[in-house]
């Protein structure tokens, strides 16, 4: 479904991604793990059109999308849940969700998808008229995921969904990610919590300073001594 082929990205003179190649097959959860500053968020921002690669191709369902405007990439079926949630804090829960569907014109479909989001996240249904900035961190993460789902993505990019959440909420968010995948959405997950990410992913890549150093089945990487030492606390 998605293929990054030898992607290089720069921030000014800084070479952030150094020729990385990643594949995401339809129906899978693929995770990118690595330390802070390894290039994980940069990878997602490049796929979603917020950054332009200086070299390489990004193929989504066979079409090269590298350098396309972000809104066109959303229309093609890729949606991102950004790091730090980035909800619209001064707007209501409902308004945030409606903005997630801004590329769509099918009002009946949008209404149906709103109800699906509220069924998946009952706490958002209870707070639909509440100002989003007053939600708890976990509720804001649910809102950010719900907003991304409103564009009906076939590929969902998740950037650090567990960041800043209590352990119980982390479990809840990961259960929701598995459920979204089971209902037919392919997922590319960037996550500091390597243990949780590897427990739900099919395939995994380890990024270190802009390069992929390991790749394989998530279950195999979870057993790898190098990965355990570096990311799983021994």
Coordinates of C-alpha atoms in Angstrom, one line a residue:
X1 CA 0.0 0.0 0.0
X2 CA 2.8 2.4 0.9
X3 CA 6.4 2.2 -0.1
X4 CA 9.2 4.7 0.9
X5 CA 12.1 4.2 -1.5
X6 CA 15.4 5.7 -0.5
X7 CA 14.0 8.8 1.1
X8 CA 16.3 11.6 2.1
X9 CA 15.0 14.7 4.0
X10 CA 16.9 17.7 5.2
X11 CA 16.2 20.5 7.7
X12 CA 18.4 23.2 6.3
X13 CA 21.9 21.6 6.4
X14 CA 20.9 18.8 8.7
X15 CA 20.4 15.5 7.0
X16 CA 17.5 14.1 9.0
X17 CA 16.5 11.0 6.9
X18 CA 19.4 9.3 5.2
X19 CA 18.0 7.1 2.4
X20 CA 15.3 5.2 4.3
X21 CA 13.1 2.5 2.7
X22 CA 9.9 1.3 4.4
X23 CA 7.0 -0.9 3.2
X24 CA 3.5 -1.0 4.6
X25 CA 1.2 -3.7 3.3
X26 CA -2.6 -3.3 3.2
X27 CA -4.3 -4.4 6.5
X28 CA -1.1 -4.3 8.6
X29 CA 0.1 -2.3 11.6
X30 CA 3.7 -1.3 10.9
X31 CA 5.6 0.4 13.7
X32 CA 8.7 2.7 13.6
X33 CA 10.6 2.6 16.9
X34 CA 13.7 4.5 17.9
X35 CA 15.1 7.1 20.3
X36 CA 14.1 10.7 20.3
X37 CA 15.6 12.5 17.3
X38 CA 16.0 9.3 15.3
X39 CA 13.7 10.6 12.5
X40 CA 10.4 8.9 13.3
X41 CA 8.2 12.0 13.2
X42 CA 10.1 13.4 10.2
X43 CA 9.2 10.2 8.3
X44 CA 5.5 10.6 9.0
X45 CA 5.5 14.3 8.2
X46 CA 7.2 13.5 4.9
X47 CA 4.6 10.9 4.0
X48 CA 1.7 13.3 4.9
X49 CA 3.2 16.1 2.7
X50 CA 4.3 18.5 5.5
X51 CA 7.9 18.0 4.5
X52 CA 9.4 17.5 1.0
X53 CA 12.0 14.8 0.5
X54 CA 15.1 15.9 -1.4
X55 CA 15.6 12.4 -2.9
X56 CA 13.6 9.2 -3.2
X57 CA 10.0 8.2 -3.9
X58 CA 6.9 7.8 -1.7
X59 CA 4.5 5.4 -3.5
X60 CA 0.9 5.2 -2.2
X61 CA -1.1 2.5 -4.0
X62 CA 1.5 2.8 -6.8
X63 CA 1.4 6.6 -7.2
X64 CA 4.3 8.8 -6.3
X65 CA 3.0 11.3 -3.7
X66 CA 6.4 12.8 -2.7
X67 CA 6.0 16.6 -2.6
X68 CA 2.2 16.7 -3.1
X69 CA 0.3 19.3 -1.0
X70 CA -0.8 17.8 2.3
X71 CA -4.6 18.3 1.6
X72 CA -4.3 16.3 -1.7
X73 CA -2.6 13.5 0.3
X74 CA -5.6 13.5 2.8
X75 CA -8.0 13.3 -0.2
X76 CA -6.1 10.2 -1.5
X77 CA -6.7 8.4 1.8
X78 CA -3.9 9.1 4.2
X79 CA -4.6 10.9 7.5
X80 CA -2.2 11.7 10.4
X81 CA -2.7 11.9 14.1
X82 CA 0.1 14.4 15.0
X83 CA 2.5 14.2 17.9
X84 CA 1.1 16.2 20.8
X85 CA -2.4 15.7 19.5
X86 CA -2.7 19.3 18.0
X87 CA -6.5 19.5 18.5
X88 CA -8.2 22.9 18.0
X89 CA -8.3 23.8 21.7
X90 CA -10.8 26.7 21.4
X91 CA -13.4 24.7 19.4
X92 CA -15.8 22.1 20.6
X93 CA -15.3 18.4 20.3
X94 CA -18.0 18.3 17.6
X95 CA -16.3 21.1 15.6
X96 CA -12.9 19.4 15.8
X97 CA -14.5 16.2 14.4
X98 CA -16.3 18.1 11.6
X99 CA -13.0 19.7 10.6
X100 CA -11.6 16.2 10.2
X101 CA -14.1 15.7 7.3
X102 CA -13.3 19.1 5.6
X103 CA -12.2 17.3 2.3
X104 CA -15.6 15.5 2.1
X105 CA -18.9 16.7 0.6
X106 CA -21.1 13.6 1.5
X107 CA -23.1 15.0 4.4
X108 CA -25.0 11.7 5.0
X109 CA -21.7 9.8 5.1
X110 CA -20.1 12.5 7.5
X111 CA -23.1 12.2 9.8
X112 CA -22.8 8.4 9.8
X113 CA -19.1 8.6 10.5
X114 CA -19.6 11.0 13.4
X115 CA -21.9 8.5 15.0
X116 CA -19.3 5.8 14.5
X117 CA -16.7 8.0 16.2
X118 CA -19.1 8.6 19.1
X119 CA -19.8 4.9 19.4
X120 CA -16.1 4.1 19.5
X121 CA -15.3 6.9 22.0
X122 CA -18.4 7.3 24.3
X123 CA -16.5 9.9 26.3
X124 CA -16.4 12.2 23.3
X125 CA -20.2 11.7 22.7
X126 CA -20.8 12.8 26.3
X127 CA -18.6 15.9 25.7
X128 CA -19.6 16.8 22.1
X129 CA -20.4 20.4 23.1
X130 CA -17.4 20.8 25.4
X131 CA -14.4 23.1 24.4
X132 CA -11.7 20.6 23.4
X133 CA -8.9 22.3 25.3
X134 CA -10.7 21.4 28.6
X135 CA -10.6 17.7 27.9
X136 CA -8.1 15.4 29.7
X137 CA -5.0 14.2 27.9
X138 CA -6.5 10.9 27.1
X139 CA -9.7 12.4 25.8
X140 CA -7.7 14.8 23.6
X141 CA -5.9 11.8 22.2
X142 CA -9.2 10.1 21.4
X143 CA -10.4 13.3 19.8
X144 CA -7.2 13.5 17.6
X145 CA -7.8 9.9 16.5
X146 CA -11.5 10.5 15.9
X147 CA -10.8 13.7 13.9
X148 CA -8.3 11.7 11.6
X149 CA -10.9 8.9 11.1
X150 CA -13.4 11.5 9.9
X151 CA -11.5 11.8 6.6
X152 CA -12.1 8.0 6.0
X153 CA -8.4 7.2 5.7
X154 CA -7.3 3.9 4.3
X155 CA -3.9 4.5 5.9
X156 CA -3.7 6.1 9.3
X157 CA -0.4 7.6 10.5
X158 CA -0.1 7.7 14.3
X159 CA 2.7 9.8 15.9
X160 CA 3.4 9.0 19.6
X161 CA -0.2 8.2 20.6
X162 CA 0.8 7.2 24.1
X163 CA 2.8 10.3 24.9
X164 CA 2.1 11.8 28.3
X165 CA -0.7 9.3 29.1
X166 CA -1.1 7.3 32.3
X167 CA -0.4 3.5 31.9
X168 CA -4.1 2.5 32.0
X169 CA -5.0 5.0 29.3
X170 CA -2.0 3.8 27.2
X171 CA -3.6 0.3 27.3
X172 CA -6.9 1.7 26.2
X173 CA -5.5 3.7 23.3
X174 CA -3.5 0.7 22.0
X175 CA -6.7 -1.5 22.2
X176 CA -8.5 1.2 20.1
X177 CA -5.6 1.2 17.6
X178 CA -5.9 -2.6 17.2
X179 CA -9.7 -2.3 16.8
X180 CA -9.3 0.4 14.1
X181 CA -6.9 -1.9 12.3
X182 CA -9.3 -4.9 12.6
X183 CA -12.1 -2.8 11.1
X184 CA -10.0 -2.4 7.9
X185 CA -7.7 0.6 8.3
X186 CA -3.9 0.1 7.7
X187 CA -1.7 1.8 10.3
X188 CA 1.8 3.2 10.4
X189 CA 2.6 3.8 14.1
X190 CA 5.5 5.9 15.5
X191 CA 5.9 5.2 19.2
X192 CA 8.4 5.7 22.0
X193 CA 6.8 2.9 24.0
X194 CA 8.5 0.1 22.0
X195 CA 7.1 -2.7 24.1
X196 CA 3.5 -1.7 23.4
X197 CA 4.2 -0.9 19.8
X198 CA 5.8 -4.3 19.1
X199 CA 3.0 -6.1 20.9
X200 CA 0.4 -5.0 18.4
X201 CA 2.4 -4.5 15.2
X202 CA 2.8 -7.0 12.4
X203 CA 6.1 -5.5 11.1
X204 CA 8.6 -3.1 12.7
X205 CA 11.5 -0.9 11.7
X206 CA 14.2 0.5 14.0
X207 CA 15.4 4.0 13.2
X208 CA 18.7 5.4 14.5
X209 CA 19.9 8.9 13.5
X210 CA 18.0 8.9 10.2
X211 CA 18.8 5.4 9.1
X212 CA 17.0 2.1 9.4
X213 CA 19.2 -0.3 11.4
X214 CA 16.8 -3.2 11.8
X215 CA 13.6 -4.4 10.1
X216 CA 11.4 -7.5 10.4
X217 CA 8.4 -9.1 12.0
X218 CA 7.5 -7.2 15.2
X219 CA 7.4 -10.4 17.2
X220 CA 11.0 -11.2 16.1
X221 CA 12.3 -7.7 16.9
X222 CA 10.7 -7.9 20.3
X223 CA 12.9 -11.0 21.0
X224 CA 16.0 -9.4 19.5
X225 CA 18.7 -8.8 22.1
X226 CA 19.8 -5.6 20.6
X227 CA 16.2 -4.2 20.6
X228 CA 15.6 -5.4 24.1
X229 CA 18.7 -3.7 25.4
X230 CA 18.2 -0.5 23.6
X231 CA 14.4 0.0 23.8
X232 CA 12.8 -2.6 26.1
X233 CA 14.8 -2.1 29.2
X234 CA 16.9 -5.2 28.9

